[in-house]
Tab-separated table of C-alpha atoms in Angstrom:
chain	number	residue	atom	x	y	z
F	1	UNK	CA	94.458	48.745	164.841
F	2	UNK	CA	92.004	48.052	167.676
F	3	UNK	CA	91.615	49.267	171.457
F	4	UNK	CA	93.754	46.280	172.644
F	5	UNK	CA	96.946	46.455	169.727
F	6	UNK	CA	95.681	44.072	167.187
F	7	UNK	CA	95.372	44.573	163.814
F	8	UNK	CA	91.911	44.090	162.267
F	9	UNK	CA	91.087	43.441	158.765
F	10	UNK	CA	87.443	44.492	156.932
F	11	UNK	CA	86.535	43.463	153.366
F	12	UNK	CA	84.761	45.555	151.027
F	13	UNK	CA	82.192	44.183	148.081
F	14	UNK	CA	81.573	45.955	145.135
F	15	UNK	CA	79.499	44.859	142.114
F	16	UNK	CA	80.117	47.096	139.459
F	17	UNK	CA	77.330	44.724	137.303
F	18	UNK	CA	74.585	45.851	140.255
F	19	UNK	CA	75.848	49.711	139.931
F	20	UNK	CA	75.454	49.721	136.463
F	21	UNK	CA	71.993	48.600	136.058
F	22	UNK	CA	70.622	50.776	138.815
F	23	UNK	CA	72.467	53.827	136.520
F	24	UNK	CA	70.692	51.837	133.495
F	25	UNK	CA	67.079	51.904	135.485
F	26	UNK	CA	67.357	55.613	136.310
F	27	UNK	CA	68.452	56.370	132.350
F	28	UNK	CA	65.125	54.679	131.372
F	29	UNK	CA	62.990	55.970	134.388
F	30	UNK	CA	63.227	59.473	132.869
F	31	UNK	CA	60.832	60.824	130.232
F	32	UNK	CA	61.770	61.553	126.809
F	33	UNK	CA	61.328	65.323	126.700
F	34	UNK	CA	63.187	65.108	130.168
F	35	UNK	CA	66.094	63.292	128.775
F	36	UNK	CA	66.794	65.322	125.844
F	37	UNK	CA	66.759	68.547	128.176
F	38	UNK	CA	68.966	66.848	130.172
F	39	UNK	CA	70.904	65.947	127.344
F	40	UNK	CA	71.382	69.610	126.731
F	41	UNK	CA	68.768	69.694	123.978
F	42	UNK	CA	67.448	73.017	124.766
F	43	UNK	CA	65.483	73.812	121.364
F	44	UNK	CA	63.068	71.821	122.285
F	45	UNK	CA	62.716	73.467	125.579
F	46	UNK	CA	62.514	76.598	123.772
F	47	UNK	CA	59.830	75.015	121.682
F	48	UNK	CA	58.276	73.732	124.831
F	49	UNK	CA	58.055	77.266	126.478
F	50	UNK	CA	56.605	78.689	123.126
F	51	UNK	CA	53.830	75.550	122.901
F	52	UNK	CA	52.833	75.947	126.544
F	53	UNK	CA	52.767	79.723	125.763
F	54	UNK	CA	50.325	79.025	123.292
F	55	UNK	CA	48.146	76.642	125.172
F	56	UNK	CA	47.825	79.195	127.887
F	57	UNK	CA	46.614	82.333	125.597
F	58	UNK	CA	44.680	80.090	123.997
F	59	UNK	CA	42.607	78.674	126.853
F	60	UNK	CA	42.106	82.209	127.434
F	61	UNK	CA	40.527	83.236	124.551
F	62	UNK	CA	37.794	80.341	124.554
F	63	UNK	CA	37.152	79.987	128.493
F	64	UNK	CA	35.785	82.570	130.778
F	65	UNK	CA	37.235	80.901	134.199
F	66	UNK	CA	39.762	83.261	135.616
F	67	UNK	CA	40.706	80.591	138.600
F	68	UNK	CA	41.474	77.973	135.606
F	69	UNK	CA	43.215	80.493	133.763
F	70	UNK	CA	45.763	81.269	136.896
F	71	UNK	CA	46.129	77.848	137.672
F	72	UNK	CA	47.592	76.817	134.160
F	73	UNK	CA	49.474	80.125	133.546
F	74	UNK	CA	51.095	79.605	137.231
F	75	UNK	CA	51.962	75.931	135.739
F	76	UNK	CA	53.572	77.219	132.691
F	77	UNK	CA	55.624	79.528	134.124
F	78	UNK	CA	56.752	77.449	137.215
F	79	UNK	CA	57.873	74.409	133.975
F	80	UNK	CA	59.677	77.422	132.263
F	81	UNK	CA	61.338	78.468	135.810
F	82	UNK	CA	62.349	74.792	136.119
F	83	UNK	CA	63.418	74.505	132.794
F	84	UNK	CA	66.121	77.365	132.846
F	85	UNK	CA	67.122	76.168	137.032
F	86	UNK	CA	67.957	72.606	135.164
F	87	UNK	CA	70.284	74.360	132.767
F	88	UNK	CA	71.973	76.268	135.183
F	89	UNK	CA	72.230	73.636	137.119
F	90	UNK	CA	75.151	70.729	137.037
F	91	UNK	CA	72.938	68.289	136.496
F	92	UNK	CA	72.931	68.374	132.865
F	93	UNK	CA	75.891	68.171	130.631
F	94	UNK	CA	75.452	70.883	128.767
F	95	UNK	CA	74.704	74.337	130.077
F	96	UNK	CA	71.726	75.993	128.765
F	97	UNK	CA	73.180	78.537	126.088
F	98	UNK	CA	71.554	82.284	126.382
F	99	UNK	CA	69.319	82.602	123.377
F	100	UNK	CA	67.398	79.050	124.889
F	101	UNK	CA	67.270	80.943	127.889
F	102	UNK	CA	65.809	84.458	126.562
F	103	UNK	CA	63.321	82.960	124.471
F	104	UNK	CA	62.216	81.207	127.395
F	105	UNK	CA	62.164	83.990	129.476
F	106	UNK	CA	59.983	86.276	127.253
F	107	UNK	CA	57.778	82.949	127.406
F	108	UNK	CA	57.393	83.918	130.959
F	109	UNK	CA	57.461	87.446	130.706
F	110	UNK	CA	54.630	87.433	128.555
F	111	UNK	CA	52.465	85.112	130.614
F	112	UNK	CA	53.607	87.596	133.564
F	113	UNK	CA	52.153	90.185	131.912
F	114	UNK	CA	49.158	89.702	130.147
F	115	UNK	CA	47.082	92.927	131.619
F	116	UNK	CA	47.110	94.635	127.603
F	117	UNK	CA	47.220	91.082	125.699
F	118	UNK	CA	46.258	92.148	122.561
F	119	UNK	CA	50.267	92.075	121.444
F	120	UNK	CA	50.671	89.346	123.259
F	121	UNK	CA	48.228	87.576	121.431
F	122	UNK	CA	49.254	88.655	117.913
F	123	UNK	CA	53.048	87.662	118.320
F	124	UNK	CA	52.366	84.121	119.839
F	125	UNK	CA	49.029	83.207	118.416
């Protein structure tokens, strides 16, 4: 109904074809590893956490740069941070389950903590 009493009609288009291939476009915009942890594949995030856990120790052990070092270790652990905050999050459609997420975290907590490394070293290398 408008200001002065009459009635006032509005017409609404919707193109379900159009809605669908933008959901298509952002299905195939993601990367794989991104789509499977969306996809609640969460292995390979743990498998992820362990490999970039690796990487870091051992760039470690065969560079002397302490500023590289930080920089990557600070990159690991902020993709393992992200990594558990996505399945937590409602994004994906299945909930990260807690042994994903505690192997993860001692990912993390051992790249936190590398001040006696030797362990460290000898459980992940």
């Amino acid at each position: 109904v408008l200001a002065d009493g009459t009635y006032a009609t509005e017409t609404v288009y919707t193109s379900t074809a159009a809605t669908a291939r933008l959901e298509q476009v952002r299905a195939a915009a993601k990367p794989p590893l991104r789509a499977l942890i969306l996809g609640g594949d969460y292995f390979t995030a743990t498998v992820l956490a362990s490999t970039l856990t690796k990487l870091v120790l051992r760039f470690q052990e065969l560079h002397s740069d302490a500023q590289a070092f930080n920089q990557l270790r600070a990159e690991a652990i902020l993709i393992m941070t992200s990594i558990i905050r996505v399945g937590q999050s409602k994004f994906v459609s299945v909930p990260i389950d807690e042994d994903s997420q505690e192997r993860i975290m001692n990912c993390i907590e051992s790249l936190a903590q590398l001040q006696d490394s030797k362990p460290v070293h000898e459980m992940f290398l």
